[in-house]
Amino acid sequence: MNPRISVVALGLSAAIGFAGCQKVQELEPEPLKLAVPDHFPDPIFGTGETAPTAAGFELGRRLFYDPGLSVDGTISCGSCHAQVHAFADHNVALSTGVGGALGTRNSPALSNLAWYPTFMADGGITHLEVMPLAPLMSPVEMAADSEHLMSYLKSHPVYPRLFQNAFGGEPTGQRLLKALAQFQAMLVSANARYDQWALGQIDFTDTEQRGYDLFVAHCSTCHTEPLFTDFSYANTGLDSVSADAGRYRVTLDPLDHGAFKVPNLRNVALTRPYMHDGRLFTLRSVVDHYADGVIVHPGLDERLPGPLGLDEQQREDLVAFLETLTDYEYLANSQISEPR
Ligand code: HEC
Ligand code: HEC
């Protein structure tokens, strides 16, 4: 295993185990190293000013899994972003928020967010520290109001000390967002079979190799290695007129109607159902869409000229390649799981 690919490199012990002690500790200044795998580009977030600290990361981790942040104490970030599904929801098309409210988009898997220039299927959010505001405040997700949230954090038995330790002060909205961003920045998935192959450590099977070659020929213009997205927006011909305006909501450019951000495909075998509304239930059905389901219309992305017309073997090979993107170390990593 590549020694550089361990999610949290340094100093976590400084933050763990301190919650029980009464004395407020000095701010732990030691920065956490964001593990940048050898075959990855430089991240956008998590270095320099935004570098996570052990204390900030550990606070963010507690917050991520804490349903107490939601208006009725029932829904945490982790409710819709579950580690066993690579931080996607539990195989449901749409997620349930407070009071049983249903959202309108499929919960995406979360990984390698420190490399993301934009967030959401329409790219409406452009900074990892602003990102948590949307789910926290959304009436169909956590529906938190800031007054309730702040009094929850300030009167909590543990949080005031964790905020003190991480940021040298009491809980504030901005510190809450920074801590959540620090936790999310450390969600690095880079040890799938694909990565071991890319680093020359293993060979693909024949079917995986054929699938990879097809992927490079037909898919990687949008799902670019090694992050498996180029962060562009594309209309993939799911509908002739999309019910969800997609990127159009941000740009108001009619050509962007029904275009969505190219999703990161890491761990995709575990994140069904697929597409912005979760309409396709299996990886095979996604490949079938590209093979013969693409609707040709004026908005269709030019990088996808139409149905690819793949044969049975090619479809199986593509699915076999997509399955090499599963990173079992990421799924089992206790440093990013719900704190006990
Ligand atoms: C009720 C379910 C739900 C909850 C709770 C929730 N999310 Fe999400 N999350 C979603 C959905 C659905 C989307 C996709 C929304 C879109 O694209 O418009 C999303 C998108 C995201 C993204 C963008 C990923 C990308 O690919 O661009 C991030 C990051 C994220 N959520 C983090 C969080 C954090 C942090 C919290 C807690 C503060 C949280 N989520 C709470 C359902 C949820
Ligand atoms: C023109 C750019 C483009 C090309 C080419 C492309 N994709 Fe996609 N892909 C997208 C976009 C955009 C989405 C999201 C669509 C949506 O949410 O409605 C997507 C979604 C997916 C998903 C679902 C991911 C999820 O989490 O929901 C998979 C799997 C996928 N593509 C695989 C492939 C494969 C395999 C190929 C090649 C046969 C391919 N893509 C070619 C842009 C592209």
Short mmCIF file of C-alpha atoms in Angstrom, two decimals, residues 5-325:
data_model
loop_
_atom_site.label_atom_id
_atom_site.label_comp_id
_atom_site.label_asym_id
_atom_site.label_seq_id
_atom_site.Cartn_x
_atom_site.Cartn_y
_atom_site.Cartn_z
CA ILE A 5 -2.36 7.34 1.03
CA SER A 6 -3.48 7.38 4.61
CA VAL A 7 -6.25 9.82 5.20
CA VAL A 8 -5.13 11.49 8.36
CA ALA A 9 -1.42 11.67 8.65
CA LEU A 10 -0.56 13.41 11.89
CA GLY A 11 -1.53 14.41 15.31
CA LEU A 12 -5.11 13.14 15.68
CA SER A 13 -4.38 11.81 19.14
CA ALA A 14 -4.05 15.40 20.26
CA ALA A 15 -7.78 15.89 19.75
CA ILE A 16 -9.11 12.46 20.62
CA GLY A 17 -9.73 11.64 24.24
CA PHE A 18 -9.62 15.19 25.43
CA ALA A 19 -13.39 15.67 25.51
CA GLY A 20 -13.57 14.12 28.95
CA CYS A 21 -11.05 16.38 30.64
CA GLN A 22 -12.23 19.47 32.45
CA LYS A 23 -9.41 21.91 31.80
CA VAL A 24 -9.56 23.89 28.56
CA GLN A 25 -6.46 22.99 26.63
CA GLU A 26 -4.26 25.30 24.63
CA LEU A 27 -5.14 25.54 20.95
CA GLU A 28 -3.38 22.72 19.17
CA PRO A 29 -1.63 24.53 16.31
CA GLU A 30 -0.23 21.46 14.62
CA PRO A 31 -1.63 21.30 11.09
CA LEU A 32 -2.93 18.04 9.69
CA LYS A 33 -1.35 17.01 6.41
CA LEU A 34 -3.86 16.45 3.66
CA ALA A 35 -2.52 13.26 2.11
CA VAL A 36 -2.05 14.06 -1.56
CA PRO A 37 -1.61 10.81 -3.46
CA ASP A 38 1.27 10.70 -5.94
CA HIS A 39 -1.02 10.44 -8.95
CA PHE A 40 -3.32 13.35 -7.93
CA PRO A 41 -3.04 17.03 -8.84
CA ASP A 42 -2.67 19.67 -6.12
CA PRO A 43 -5.82 20.21 -4.05
CA ILE A 44 -7.67 23.53 -3.98
CA PHE A 45 -8.63 23.36 -0.30
CA GLY A 46 -6.80 22.15 2.78
CA THR A 47 -3.40 23.72 2.38
CA GLY A 48 -2.14 27.13 3.51
CA GLU A 49 -4.85 29.14 5.26
CA THR A 50 -7.44 26.41 5.03
CA ALA A 51 -5.15 23.62 6.31
CA PRO A 52 -7.06 21.46 8.77
CA THR A 53 -5.78 21.02 12.30
CA ALA A 54 -6.20 17.90 14.38
CA ALA A 55 -8.62 19.72 16.68
CA GLY A 56 -10.62 21.29 13.82
CA PHE A 57 -10.91 17.98 11.99
CA GLU A 58 -12.12 16.14 15.09
CA LEU A 59 -14.68 18.84 15.83
CA GLY A 60 -15.89 18.72 12.24
CA ARG A 61 -16.21 14.98 12.45
CA ARG A 62 -18.47 15.19 15.52
CA LEU A 63 -20.56 17.88 13.89
CA PHE A 64 -20.92 15.87 10.67
CA TYR A 65 -22.45 12.96 12.55
CA ASP A 66 -24.52 14.98 15.04
CA PRO A 67 -28.30 14.99 14.43
CA GLY A 68 -28.51 17.69 17.13
CA LEU A 69 -27.68 20.25 14.44
CA SER A 70 -31.05 19.68 12.75
CA VAL A 71 -34.19 21.47 13.92
CA ASP A 72 -35.74 18.38 15.55
CA GLY A 73 -32.57 16.50 16.44
CA THR A 74 -33.17 13.68 13.93
CA ILE A 75 -30.99 14.28 10.87
CA SER A 76 -27.21 14.61 10.61
CA CYS A 77 -25.04 15.09 7.54
CA GLY A 78 -24.20 11.40 8.00
CA SER A 79 -27.88 10.42 7.67
CA CYS A 80 -27.76 11.16 3.94
CA HIS A 81 -24.00 10.73 3.49
CA ALA A 82 -23.19 7.28 4.95
CA GLN A 83 -19.63 5.96 5.02
CA VAL A 84 -20.72 2.41 4.00
CA HIS A 85 -22.00 3.92 0.76
CA ALA A 86 -18.94 6.11 0.27
CA PHE A 87 -20.91 8.96 1.87
CA ALA A 88 -23.92 8.67 -0.46
CA ASP A 89 -27.38 7.81 0.93
CA HIS A 90 -28.56 4.24 1.58
CA ASN A 91 -29.56 3.28 -1.96
CA VAL A 92 -32.56 5.60 -2.13
CA ALA A 93 -33.26 7.87 -5.10
CA LEU A 94 -34.19 10.88 -2.96
CA SER A 95 -33.21 11.53 0.63
CA THR A 96 -35.47 12.11 3.61
CA GLY A 97 -34.81 15.18 5.74
CA VAL A 98 -36.47 16.43 8.94
CA GLY A 99 -40.14 15.53 9.38
CA GLY A 100 -40.00 13.05 6.49
CA ALA A 101 -39.51 15.79 3.88
CA LEU A 102 -38.21 14.49 0.57
CA GLY A 103 -35.54 16.31 -1.46
CA THR A 104 -35.45 16.61 -5.22
CA ARG A 105 -31.96 15.33 -6.00
CA ASN A 106 -30.03 12.13 -5.29
CA SER A 107 -27.48 12.46 -2.47
CA PRO A 108 -24.04 12.28 -4.07
CA ALA A 109 -21.15 10.27 -2.70
CA LEU A 110 -18.53 12.46 -1.03
CA SER A 111 -14.81 12.02 -1.63
CA ASN A 112 -11.84 14.12 -2.64
CA LEU A 113 -13.81 17.30 -1.97
CA ALA A 114 -10.57 19.24 -1.39
CA TRP A 115 -10.13 19.09 -5.18
CA TYR A 116 -13.64 20.39 -6.03
CA PRO A 117 -13.95 23.90 -7.48
CA THR A 118 -17.77 23.73 -7.22
CA PHE A 119 -20.43 21.80 -5.33
CA MET A 120 -23.96 20.53 -6.07
CA ALA A 121 -25.29 19.09 -9.30
CA ASP A 122 -25.69 22.61 -10.69
CA GLY A 123 -22.42 23.97 -9.26
CA GLY A 124 -24.30 26.61 -7.29
CA ILE A 125 -21.79 26.59 -4.42
CA THR A 126 -18.14 27.44 -4.91
CA HIS A 127 -16.42 27.04 -1.54
CA LEU A 128 -16.16 24.07 0.81
CA GLU A 129 -16.62 26.35 3.83
CA VAL A 130 -19.93 27.65 2.50
CA MET A 131 -21.19 24.24 1.40
CA PRO A 132 -22.70 23.07 4.75
CA LEU A 133 -24.99 26.11 4.91
CA ALA A 134 -27.21 24.68 2.19
CA PRO A 135 -28.11 21.39 3.93
CA LEU A 136 -28.15 22.98 7.39
CA MET A 137 -30.69 25.60 6.37
CA SER A 138 -32.67 23.68 3.74
CA PRO A 139 -36.23 23.04 4.94
CA VAL A 140 -36.17 19.56 3.35
CA GLU A 141 -32.82 18.61 4.89
CA MET A 142 -31.88 19.82 8.39
CA ALA A 143 -34.01 23.00 8.63
CA ALA A 144 -31.78 24.45 11.35
CA ASP A 145 -32.31 28.03 12.42
CA SER A 146 -29.17 29.80 13.47
CA GLU A 147 -30.44 30.89 16.88
CA HIS A 148 -31.37 27.34 17.89
CA LEU A 149 -28.14 26.00 16.43
CA MET A 150 -25.95 28.43 18.35
CA SER A 151 -27.72 27.83 21.65
CA TYR A 152 -27.42 24.07 21.07
CA LEU A 153 -23.68 24.35 20.51
CA LYS A 154 -23.03 26.81 23.34
CA SER A 155 -24.96 24.87 25.96
CA HIS A 156 -23.59 21.48 24.89
CA PRO A 157 -21.41 19.60 27.42
CA VAL A 158 -18.53 19.09 24.97
CA TYR A 159 -18.69 21.49 22.01
CA PRO A 160 -17.57 24.70 23.77
CA ARG A 161 -14.30 23.02 24.71
CA LEU A 162 -13.85 21.51 21.26
CA PHE A 163 -14.40 24.92 19.63
CA GLN A 164 -12.00 26.50 22.09
CA ASN A 165 -9.39 23.90 21.29
CA ALA A 166 -9.84 24.16 17.53
CA PHE A 167 -10.34 27.90 17.09
CA GLY A 168 -9.43 29.53 20.41
CA GLY A 169 -12.97 30.79 21.01
CA GLU A 170 -16.64 29.96 21.55
CA PRO A 171 -18.91 28.34 18.93
CA THR A 172 -19.87 30.66 16.07
CA GLY A 173 -21.51 29.99 12.72
CA GLN A 174 -18.30 30.63 10.85
CA ARG A 175 -16.29 28.25 13.04
CA LEU A 176 -18.98 25.59 12.60
CA LEU A 177 -18.61 25.88 8.82
CA LYS A 178 -14.82 25.84 9.01
CA ALA A 179 -14.78 22.71 11.17
CA LEU A 180 -17.20 20.88 8.84
CA ALA A 181 -15.03 21.90 5.89
CA GLN A 182 -11.91 20.56 7.60
CA PHE A 183 -13.54 17.17 8.18
CA GLN A 184 -14.82 17.02 4.60
CA ALA A 185 -11.46 18.04 3.15
CA MET A 186 -9.88 14.96 4.73
CA LEU A 187 -12.28 12.57 2.96
CA VAL A 188 -9.66 11.30 0.53
CA SER A 189 -10.45 8.17 -1.48
CA ALA A 190 -7.36 7.09 -3.41
CA ASN A 191 -6.72 3.43 -2.74
CA ALA A 192 -9.10 1.59 -5.05
CA ARG A 193 -7.91 -1.19 -7.38
CA TYR A 194 -7.76 1.52 -10.03
CA ASP A 195 -5.24 3.51 -7.94
CA GLN A 196 -3.12 0.44 -7.23
CA TRP A 197 -3.11 -0.20 -10.98
CA ALA A 198 -2.32 3.47 -11.78
CA LEU A 199 0.64 3.33 -9.39
CA GLY A 200 1.92 0.17 -11.05
CA GLN A 201 1.24 -2.09 -8.07
CA ILE A 202 -1.24 -4.51 -9.68
CA ASP A 203 -2.49 -5.57 -13.11
CA PHE A 204 -6.09 -5.31 -14.23
CA THR A 205 -7.93 -8.48 -15.22
CA ASP A 206 -8.65 -8.79 -18.95
CA THR A 207 -12.21 -7.55 -18.60
CA GLU A 208 -11.14 -4.60 -16.40
CA GLN A 209 -8.44 -3.67 -18.90
CA ARG A 210 -10.87 -3.79 -21.84
CA GLY A 211 -13.31 -1.73 -19.75
CA TYR A 212 -10.60 0.82 -19.01
CA ASP A 213 -9.76 1.13 -22.71
CA LEU A 214 -13.45 1.72 -23.52
CA PHE A 215 -13.65 4.22 -20.67
CA VAL A 216 -10.72 6.20 -22.06
CA ALA A 217 -12.28 6.12 -25.54
CA HIS A 218 -15.81 7.15 -24.55
CA CYS A 219 -16.02 8.49 -21.02
CA SER A 220 -12.89 10.16 -19.73
CA THR A 221 -13.33 13.38 -21.70
CA CYS A 222 -15.84 14.18 -18.95
CA HIS A 223 -14.99 11.68 -16.18
CA THR A 224 -11.30 12.58 -16.27
CA GLU A 225 -8.73 10.60 -14.26
CA PRO A 226 -7.74 10.52 -11.48
CA LEU A 227 -10.69 12.40 -9.93
CA PHE A 228 -13.11 10.95 -12.49
CA THR A 229 -14.62 14.34 -13.23
CA ASP A 230 -13.33 17.43 -15.02
CA PHE A 231 -15.93 19.48 -13.05
CA SER A 232 -17.61 20.62 -16.26
CA TYR A 233 -21.37 20.48 -16.84
CA ALA A 234 -22.99 18.26 -19.41
CA ASN A 235 -26.37 17.28 -20.71
CA THR A 236 -26.19 13.52 -21.14
CA GLY A 237 -29.43 13.09 -23.09
CA LEU A 238 -31.53 11.57 -20.32
CA ASP A 239 -34.61 13.60 -21.36
CA SER A 240 -35.48 15.75 -24.36
CA VAL A 241 -36.65 18.39 -21.85
CA SER A 242 -35.33 17.95 -18.33
CA ALA A 243 -37.72 18.42 -15.39
CA ASP A 244 -34.73 19.70 -13.39
CA ALA A 245 -33.21 22.79 -15.02
CA GLY A 246 -29.75 21.85 -13.67
CA ARG A 247 -26.93 24.25 -14.48
CA TYR A 248 -29.45 26.65 -16.03
CA ARG A 249 -30.48 27.59 -12.47
CA VAL A 250 -27.06 29.16 -12.01
CA THR A 251 -26.21 30.57 -15.46
CA LEU A 252 -29.69 31.21 -16.93
CA ASP A 253 -28.19 30.13 -20.25
CA PRO A 254 -30.79 28.07 -22.16
CA LEU A 255 -27.98 25.83 -23.47
CA ASP A 256 -27.34 24.75 -19.87
CA HIS A 257 -30.90 23.53 -19.30
CA GLY A 258 -30.72 19.91 -18.12
CA ALA A 259 -26.91 20.00 -17.82
CA PHE A 260 -25.43 18.69 -14.56
CA LYS A 261 -21.98 18.68 -13.03
CA VAL A 262 -20.01 15.64 -14.16
CA PRO A 263 -20.02 13.44 -11.05
CA ASN A 264 -16.93 11.91 -9.47
CA LEU A 265 -17.22 8.16 -10.11
CA ARG A 266 -15.10 6.95 -7.20
CA ASN A 267 -16.83 4.13 -5.29
CA VAL A 268 -19.67 4.33 -7.80
CA ALA A 269 -20.47 0.60 -7.45
CA LEU A 270 -21.76 1.36 -3.93
CA THR A 271 -23.72 4.55 -4.55
CA ARG A 272 -26.78 3.45 -6.52
CA PRO A 273 -29.19 4.69 -7.66
CA TYR A 274 -27.62 6.98 -10.22
CA MET A 275 -28.05 10.33 -11.98
CA HIS A 276 -29.23 13.60 -10.41
CA ASP A 277 -32.65 12.15 -9.60
CA GLY A 278 -31.61 8.56 -8.92
CA ARG A 279 -33.60 7.24 -11.88
CA LEU A 280 -31.18 4.44 -12.85
CA PHE A 281 -30.75 1.65 -10.31
CA THR A 282 -27.72 -0.29 -11.51
CA LEU A 283 -24.36 0.48 -13.08
CA ARG A 284 -25.42 -1.70 -15.97
CA SER A 285 -28.46 0.50 -16.56
CA VAL A 286 -26.18 3.57 -16.66
CA VAL A 287 -23.93 1.88 -19.22
CA ASP A 288 -27.05 0.86 -21.19
CA HIS A 289 -28.10 4.52 -21.19
CA TYR A 290 -24.80 5.55 -22.79
CA ALA A 291 -24.94 2.57 -25.18
CA ASP A 292 -28.44 3.05 -26.57
CA GLY A 293 -30.51 5.41 -24.41
CA VAL A 294 -28.99 8.81 -25.13
CA ILE A 295 -31.66 11.12 -26.58
CA VAL A 296 -30.20 13.30 -29.31
CA HIS A 297 -31.46 16.88 -29.00
CA PRO A 298 -29.97 20.36 -29.44
CA GLY A 299 -28.81 20.62 -25.80
CA LEU A 300 -26.90 17.32 -25.83
CA ASP A 301 -23.23 17.78 -24.91
CA GLU A 302 -20.98 17.67 -27.96
CA ARG A 303 -18.59 15.29 -26.17
CA LEU A 304 -21.36 12.71 -26.30
CA PRO A 305 -22.50 12.70 -29.92
CA GLY A 306 -25.25 10.12 -29.38
CA PRO A 307 -25.77 6.53 -28.27
CA LEU A 308 -22.44 4.66 -28.32
CA GLY A 309 -23.93 1.35 -29.51
CA LEU A 310 -21.81 -0.96 -27.35
CA ASP A 311 -22.16 -4.75 -27.58
CA GLU A 312 -22.90 -7.04 -24.63
CA GLN A 313 -19.23 -7.79 -23.90
CA GLN A 314 -18.29 -4.11 -23.99
CA ARG A 315 -21.07 -3.24 -21.54
CA GLU A 316 -19.87 -5.93 -19.12
CA ASP A 317 -16.29 -4.73 -19.48
CA LEU A 318 -17.26 -1.14 -18.67
CA VAL A 319 -19.10 -2.25 -15.54
CA ALA A 320 -16.06 -4.33 -14.50
CA PHE A 321 -13.86 -1.25 -14.86
CA LEU A 322 -16.27 0.94 -12.85
CA GLU A 323 -16.10 -1.65 -10.06
CA THR A 324 -12.32 -1.09 -9.80
CA LEU A 325 -13.10 2.36 -8.38
#
